[in-house]
Structure formats: structure tokens, C-alpha cells
Short mmCIF file of C-alpha atoms and ligand atoms in Angstrom, two decimals:
data_model
loop_
_atom_site.label_atom_id
_atom_site.label_comp_id
_atom_site.label_asym_id
_atom_site.label_seq_id
_atom_site.Cartn_x
_atom_site.Cartn_y
_atom_site.Cartn_z
CA MET P 1 0.31 -4.19 -11.40
CA LYS P 2 -3.47 -4.01 -11.78
CA ILE P 3 -5.27 -1.51 -9.58
CA PHE P 4 -8.97 -1.69 -8.74
CA ILE P 5 -10.87 1.60 -9.00
CA ASP P 6 -14.65 1.54 -8.71
CA GLY P 7 -15.14 -1.90 -10.21
CA LYS P 8 -12.55 -1.74 -12.99
CA TYR P 9 -8.86 -2.67 -13.21
CA TYR P 10 -6.27 -0.22 -14.46
CA ASP P 11 -2.56 -0.49 -15.20
CA GLU P 12 -0.43 1.32 -12.66
CA ARG P 13 0.23 4.32 -14.90
CA ASP P 14 -3.47 4.68 -15.79
CA ALA P 15 -4.72 4.27 -12.23
CA LYS P 16 -5.74 7.86 -11.51
CA ILE P 17 -8.37 9.77 -9.63
CA SER P 18 -9.65 13.30 -10.13
CA VAL P 19 -7.86 16.35 -8.72
CA PHE P 20 -11.34 17.32 -7.46
CA ASP P 21 -11.60 14.21 -5.27
CA HIS P 22 -12.01 15.40 -1.68
CA GLY P 23 -9.72 12.57 -0.60
CA LEU P 24 -6.94 14.59 -2.22
CA LEU P 25 -8.26 18.10 -1.53
CA TYR P 26 -9.12 17.55 2.14
CA GLY P 27 -7.94 14.11 3.24
CA ASP P 28 -11.64 13.25 3.32
CA GLY P 29 -11.78 9.47 3.22
CA VAL P 30 -10.82 6.29 5.05
CA PHE P 31 -8.44 3.41 4.44
CA GLU P 32 -7.04 0.07 5.56
CA GLY P 33 -3.62 -1.55 5.30
CA ILE P 34 -3.93 -5.35 5.09
CA ARG P 35 -1.38 -8.18 4.77
CA ALA P 36 -1.52 -11.38 2.77
CA TYR P 37 0.53 -14.34 3.92
CA ASN P 38 0.94 -17.64 2.19
CA ARG P 39 -1.95 -17.15 -0.31
CA ARG P 40 -4.37 -15.93 2.36
CA VAL P 41 -5.52 -12.50 3.49
CA PHE P 42 -4.93 -12.14 7.22
CA LYS P 43 -7.78 -10.79 9.40
CA LEU P 44 -9.71 -9.63 6.33
CA LYS P 45 -13.06 -9.47 8.12
CA GLU P 46 -11.60 -7.34 10.93
CA HIS P 47 -10.12 -4.88 8.42
CA ILE P 48 -13.35 -4.59 6.44
CA ASP P 49 -15.36 -4.13 9.63
CA ARG P 50 -12.99 -1.36 10.74
CA LEU P 51 -13.20 0.29 7.29
CA PHE P 52 -16.98 0.41 7.56
CA TYR P 53 -16.83 1.79 11.11
CA SER P 54 -14.37 4.50 10.03
CA ALA P 55 -16.70 5.38 7.15
CA LYS P 56 -19.72 5.43 9.45
CA ALA P 57 -17.93 7.80 11.83
CA ILE P 58 -17.38 10.34 9.05
CA LEU P 59 -20.81 9.77 7.44
CA LEU P 60 -19.23 8.36 4.31
CA GLU P 61 -21.37 5.97 2.36
CA ILE P 62 -19.34 3.17 0.79
CA PRO P 63 -20.94 2.32 -2.57
CA MET P 64 -20.32 -1.42 -2.10
CA SER P 65 -21.47 -3.93 0.52
CA GLN P 66 -19.04 -5.61 2.94
CA ALA P 67 -19.37 -8.82 0.91
CA GLU P 68 -18.64 -6.97 -2.34
CA ILE P 69 -15.55 -5.28 -0.88
CA THR P 70 -14.35 -8.62 0.49
CA SER P 71 -14.59 -10.27 -2.93
CA ALA P 72 -13.03 -7.23 -4.62
CA VAL P 73 -10.00 -7.45 -2.28
CA LEU P 74 -9.56 -11.17 -2.98
CA ASP P 75 -10.08 -10.62 -6.70
CA THR P 76 -7.47 -7.81 -6.79
CA CYS P 77 -5.02 -10.18 -5.08
CA ARG P 78 -5.70 -12.81 -7.77
CA GLU P 79 -5.32 -10.24 -10.58
CA ASN P 80 -1.87 -9.45 -9.17
CA LYS P 81 -0.93 -13.07 -8.35
CA ILE P 82 -0.38 -12.18 -4.71
CA ARG P 83 0.92 -14.88 -2.35
CA ASN P 84 2.50 -12.62 0.24
CA GLY P 85 1.79 -8.93 0.01
CA TYR P 86 0.33 -5.72 1.29
CA ILE P 87 -3.13 -4.50 0.32
CA ARG P 88 -4.16 -0.87 0.51
CA LEU P 89 -7.91 -0.36 0.54
CA VAL P 90 -8.99 3.28 0.19
CA VAL P 91 -12.41 4.92 0.09
CA THR P 92 -12.37 8.59 -0.86
CA ARG P 93 -15.28 11.02 -0.53
CA GLY P 94 -15.19 11.34 -4.31
CA VAL P 95 -15.33 14.17 -6.81
CA GLY P 96 -16.84 17.45 -5.60
CA THR P 97 -16.45 21.19 -5.90
CA LEU P 98 -13.48 23.09 -4.43
CA GLY P 99 -15.45 23.88 -1.27
CA LEU P 100 -14.97 21.46 1.60
CA ASN P 101 -18.63 20.52 1.95
CA PRO P 102 -18.88 16.75 1.35
CA ARG P 103 -22.45 17.26 0.13
CA SER P 104 -20.99 18.31 -3.24
CA CYS P 105 -19.48 14.82 -3.62
CA LYS P 106 -22.02 12.58 -5.28
CA ARG P 107 -20.29 9.23 -5.07
CA SER P 108 -17.35 7.92 -3.06
CA SER P 109 -14.60 5.95 -4.80
CA VAL P 110 -13.13 2.59 -3.82
CA ILE P 111 -9.48 1.90 -4.64
CA ILE P 112 -7.64 -1.37 -4.00
CA ILE P 113 -3.88 -1.75 -4.49
CA ALA P 114 -2.29 -5.16 -3.95
CA ASP P 115 1.47 -4.79 -3.85
CA LYS P 116 4.64 -6.29 -2.44
CA ILE P 117 5.38 -5.58 1.17
CA GLN P 118 8.14 -3.15 2.19
CA LEU P 119 9.73 -4.46 5.36
CA TYR P 120 12.05 -3.06 7.97
CA PRO P 121 15.48 -4.73 7.67
CA PRO P 122 15.70 -8.11 9.49
CA GLU P 123 18.49 -6.91 11.82
CA LEU P 124 16.08 -4.36 13.25
CA TYR P 125 13.88 -7.24 14.45
CA ARG P 126 16.92 -9.10 15.83
CA GLN P 127 18.51 -6.13 17.57
CA GLY P 128 15.44 -4.05 18.40
CA MET P 129 14.51 -0.52 17.52
CA ASP P 130 15.47 2.82 19.01
CA ILE P 131 12.53 5.26 19.29
CA VAL P 132 11.79 8.69 20.79
CA THR P 133 8.81 10.54 22.20
CA VAL P 134 7.99 13.62 20.13
CA PRO P 135 6.49 17.07 20.81
CA THR P 136 3.51 16.62 18.48
CA THR P 137 0.69 15.12 20.55
CA ARG P 138 -1.81 12.65 19.13
CA ASN P 139 -5.06 14.15 17.87
CA LEU P 140 -7.68 14.75 20.55
CA HIS P 141 -10.48 12.22 20.29
CA SER P 142 -12.90 15.13 20.60
CA ALA P 143 -11.36 16.72 17.49
CA LEU P 144 -10.33 13.93 15.12
CA ASN P 145 -10.65 10.59 16.87
CA PRO P 146 -7.55 8.42 16.28
CA ALA P 147 -9.94 5.44 16.10
CA ILE P 148 -10.98 6.68 12.67
CA LYS P 149 -8.48 5.41 10.12
CA SER P 150 -8.87 8.46 7.92
CA LEU P 151 -6.87 9.73 4.96
CA ASN P 152 -5.87 12.66 7.13
CA TYR P 153 -2.52 11.43 8.51
CA LEU P 154 -0.74 14.77 8.97
CA ASN P 155 -0.72 14.36 12.76
CA ASN P 156 1.19 11.10 12.33
CA ILE P 157 3.40 12.51 9.58
CA LEU P 158 4.46 15.45 11.77
CA ALA P 159 5.47 12.99 14.48
CA LYS P 160 7.31 10.83 11.91
CA ILE P 161 9.26 13.91 10.75
CA GLU P 162 10.24 14.56 14.37
CA ALA P 163 11.41 10.94 14.68
CA ASN P 164 13.40 11.31 11.44
CA ASN P 165 14.96 14.52 12.77
CA ALA P 166 16.00 12.64 15.89
CA GLY P 167 17.60 9.95 13.69
CA VAL P 168 15.16 7.14 14.52
CA GLU P 169 12.43 5.26 12.65
CA GLU P 170 9.44 5.65 14.96
CA ALA P 171 7.92 8.16 17.36
CA VAL P 172 5.92 7.58 20.52
CA MET P 173 3.03 10.02 20.51
CA LEU P 174 1.59 11.17 23.83
CA ASN P 175 -1.91 12.54 24.22
CA ALA P 176 -2.68 16.07 25.40
CA GLU P 177 -2.57 14.87 29.03
CA GLY P 178 0.90 13.41 28.55
CA PHE P 179 -0.13 9.75 28.58
CA VAL P 180 1.21 7.40 25.95
CA ALA P 181 -1.18 7.08 22.98
CA GLU P 182 0.54 5.13 20.20
CA CYS P 183 3.24 5.41 17.54
CA THR P 184 2.78 6.97 14.08
CA GLY P 185 1.72 3.70 12.46
CA ASP P 186 1.79 1.17 15.29
CA ASN P 187 0.38 0.48 18.73
CA LEU P 188 2.74 0.13 21.69
CA PHE P 189 3.10 -2.51 24.42
CA ILE P 190 5.37 -2.92 27.44
CA VAL P 191 6.16 -5.91 29.64
CA LYS P 192 6.63 -5.30 33.36
CA ASN P 193 7.04 -7.95 36.06
CA GLY P 194 5.71 -10.65 33.74
CA GLY P 195 2.54 -8.73 32.76
CA LEU P 196 1.66 -7.13 29.43
CA PHE P 197 0.46 -3.52 29.30
CA THR P 198 -0.81 -1.34 26.47
CA PRO P 199 -2.48 2.08 26.62
CA PRO P 200 -6.29 2.08 26.68
CA LEU P 201 -7.86 2.99 23.35
CA SER P 202 -9.36 6.03 25.07
CA ALA P 203 -5.81 7.42 25.40
CA GLY P 204 -6.07 8.13 21.68
CA ALA P 205 -5.06 5.17 19.56
CA LEU P 206 -6.26 3.25 16.57
CA TYR P 207 -8.12 0.05 17.47
CA GLY P 208 -5.19 -1.90 16.09
CA ILE P 209 -5.96 -5.31 14.66
CA THR P 210 -2.45 -6.54 15.45
CA ARG P 211 -2.86 -5.06 18.96
CA GLN P 212 -6.02 -7.15 19.47
CA THR P 213 -4.37 -10.24 17.98
CA VAL P 214 -1.43 -9.89 20.38
CA ILE P 215 -3.80 -9.42 23.34
CA ASP P 216 -5.66 -12.62 22.32
CA LEU P 217 -2.40 -14.55 21.88
CA ALA P 218 -1.15 -13.34 25.26
CA ARG P 219 -4.37 -14.38 27.00
CA ASP P 220 -4.13 -17.82 25.31
CA THR P 221 -0.75 -18.27 27.00
CA ASP P 222 -2.00 -17.09 30.40
CA LEU P 223 -0.08 -13.84 30.19
CA LYS P 224 -2.00 -11.16 32.08
CA VAL P 225 -2.89 -8.18 29.89
CA SER P 226 -4.08 -4.81 31.17
CA GLU P 227 -4.74 -1.42 29.63
CA PRO P 228 -3.84 1.31 32.13
CA ASN P 229 -2.74 4.83 31.24
CA LEU P 230 1.04 4.75 30.71
CA THR P 231 3.52 7.56 31.17
CA ARG P 232 7.02 8.00 29.72
CA TYR P 233 8.33 6.81 33.10
CA ASP P 234 6.47 3.51 32.62
CA LEU P 235 8.14 3.09 29.23
CA PHE P 236 11.63 3.91 30.53
CA CYS P 237 11.31 1.45 33.42
CA ALA P 238 9.71 -1.38 31.41
CA ASP P 239 11.36 -4.80 31.18
CA GLU P 240 10.46 -5.09 27.49
CA CYS P 241 8.74 -2.95 24.88
CA PHE P 242 7.42 -3.67 21.39
CA LEU P 243 5.27 -2.12 18.68
CA THR P 244 2.47 -3.80 16.75
CA GLY P 245 1.03 -3.10 13.31
CA THR P 246 -0.10 -4.93 10.21
CA GLY P 247 2.93 -3.85 8.18
CA ALA P 248 5.59 -3.97 10.89
CA GLU P 249 4.06 -6.97 12.74
CA ILE P 250 5.81 -7.04 16.15
CA VAL P 251 8.91 -4.84 16.46
CA PRO P 252 11.03 -5.05 19.63
CA VAL P 253 12.05 -1.67 21.07
CA VAL P 254 15.32 -1.45 23.01
CA LYS P 255 15.81 2.26 23.55
CA ILE P 256 13.38 5.13 24.21
CA ASP P 257 14.65 8.72 24.51
CA HIS P 258 18.18 7.35 25.11
CA ARG P 259 17.02 5.16 28.03
CA VAL P 260 17.91 1.50 27.52
CA ILE P 261 14.81 -0.69 27.92
CA GLY P 262 15.29 -3.79 30.08
CA ALA P 263 18.39 -5.72 29.04
CA GLY P 264 18.79 -3.63 25.87
CA LYS P 265 17.81 -6.51 23.60
CA PRO P 266 14.50 -8.08 22.57
CA GLY P 267 13.12 -9.86 25.62
CA PRO P 268 11.72 -13.38 26.17
CA ILE P 269 8.03 -12.42 26.21
CA THR P 270 8.45 -10.39 23.03
CA HIS P 271 10.16 -13.42 21.40
CA LYS P 272 7.34 -15.69 22.49
CA LEU P 273 4.64 -13.39 21.10
CA VAL P 274 6.55 -12.92 17.82
CA ALA P 275 6.68 -16.71 17.36
CA ALA P 276 2.98 -17.10 18.16
CA TYR P 277 2.10 -14.24 15.80
CA HIS P 278 4.11 -15.74 12.92
CA ALA P 279 2.49 -19.12 13.49
CA LEU P 280 -0.96 -17.53 13.32
CA THR P 281 -0.25 -15.51 10.16
CA LYS P 282 0.98 -18.70 8.48
CA ALA P 283 -2.02 -20.78 9.46
CA SER P 284 -5.05 -18.50 9.13
CA GLY P 285 -6.70 -16.00 6.82
CA GLU P 286 -9.13 -15.81 3.94
CA PRO P 287 -7.92 -17.97 1.01
CA ILE P 288 -7.18 -15.98 -2.17
CA TYR P 289 -7.20 -19.02 -4.44
CA ARG P 290 -9.83 -21.74 -4.15
N1 LIG N 301 -1.82 3.08 14.83
C1 LIG N 301 -1.85 3.75 13.67
C2 LIG N 301 -1.88 5.24 13.72
C3 LIG N 301 -1.85 3.07 12.45
O1 LIG N 301 -1.89 3.73 11.29
C4 LIG N 301 -1.82 1.65 12.46
C5 LIG N 301 -1.88 0.87 11.17
N2 LIG N 301 -0.71 0.99 10.40
C6 LIG N 301 -1.75 0.98 13.70
C7 LIG N 301 -1.78 1.74 14.86
C8 LIG N 301 -1.72 -0.50 13.77
O2 LIG N 301 -2.97 -1.03 13.41
P1 LIG N 301 -3.12 -2.46 12.76
O3 LIG N 301 -2.50 -3.43 13.71
O4 LIG N 301 -4.58 -2.65 12.62
O5 LIG N 301 -2.40 -2.44 11.47
#
């Protein structure tokens, strides 16, 4: 594997950054997780836009333009002969002193890894997932806004550990008011009486690109979508539930905190959206090879 660091390619074992990089010392940096399907990078512009907005929010200057990052992502895919894969794009604050002040970091670093994709097992998509709500609440937007896709994922990791401890793969995170925010690496949707519902972004969630894609697909098929605050009760009494994320795509959920959701198997609207999503990932995206 060839890894892009600041304009050069390195073999996997030589792809290293400094122990003084504030990305490592303080989680000071931003990132994106992007998928390639069928020799194309899906929603590349949306991911690069979000990367730049995350960077702007933490006053991190990315030492490359949007156009340069776009070509670097495509070039890294070509270097690694990617047809289907997962791309990790990371911008760290860069090398500084041991103090946390980012002013000591003179230049941020751009890292691009284009790898194979690690998937959940197929039966999980057929049968649906079992998830739990966890005690760790999502970060307050007034403290560390979940809209910023930062390298500081401890909030999510704590929730993931709680899900692991409960014997399941994913955790629903509530916000400090007790409304549903999102999962550790995915946004959440429910279906109720034929309508689609997902928490508002102000509840404390990442502006998920898969979330937006699913909303657009739903509206194309005349499915009504709304974004009200949701409680655990709303989840328990939903007809269907699913999670969305670049890596996981659309994952049906059939049990939450031991309550069976709907009929206890992936529902018809979930199936319909999964099919539409797969069709879109097959047919669109930025070509890697000309
Ligand atoms: N929420 C969190 C916390 C995430 O890290 C992610 C990305 N893995 C998502 C939601 C889903 O976002 P996207 O659809 O843009 O991948």
C-alpha cells in the first residue's frame, strides 16, 4: 500500500508522522472517511467540502486547495489500484511543542490512505442489528460540536465501549437533554406511519453525507421526511429503524434496548432505500481512471 503524506508516497511501514504532531498529542485535526465504488469516488465533493468546514471551525489551515486535495485523493486511489475501497483523509495540526497551543505548529499535515473496506457481515444486513442506548451523552455543541469531524473521537469511543460491554455493535447516543443525537459512527433514522424521521442536526450529530443522500432519495420517492427531536420512546415504538454512514451504508436495526422494533426484521421502506442507495453508489461518483 502507498500512503500519501504531504505530497509524497510512502510504503505502509515507512508512513509515519512525528510524535510531536498535535494530531497525536491532542487529537487536534480533522478527517473524512470516503468510499470508492466501481472505480469512482462517491460524494467526493461533499466530503472535501465537509473537511474544509471542519478545518475552518477549528481554525486549521489546510496547506492545499480543495482542487489539490481532490486530485491527491484520486491519485492515491490510482497508486493503490483502487476499484472499491475506503479512503481515509486526515489533516493534523502538525508538529509543535509539547504545550497544547496550536500556534506552535507551523504547518498542518495531509495524510491519505486508500485501503480495502472492512464490512459488517452480510447476515447483519439481512437480519438487522441489535443496538443499545448508552450512558455517555454526545458532546455538547457548545463544547465540541459534533458537526466537526475532528480527530478527537473519545466521546464516540466511550459509547462504543459501552455498546461492546452490552454485547452489541453500535450505541445510540443521546444528547444532554435526553434526545436522540446519533450513533458512534452513524446517523439514525426511524420510519413511523409511512414517514421518515431523523434527529435534527442541532440535537448533536455529524452532518452525515449518507444521511443527506438518504433524505434526498426518500424525497425523490415522495416519502415524507422530517427532523423532529426524538426520544427513546420514539425509537422503541418505531415501525422501522436504520443507521446510515459511509462505511456501514444503511444498516437495518431490529432491536433497541431489548425492545423489538416493528416486525423484528428489516422493513419495506428500509429495503427500498437500501436498493436506491446501492443503485446510486453504482452509478455516480468521481471517476478514478480516465
Ligand atoms: N456520525 C458520526 C459520529 C460519524 O463518525 C459518521 C461517519 N462515520 C457519521 C455519523 C456518518 O457520516 P457519513 O454518512 O458522512 O459517513
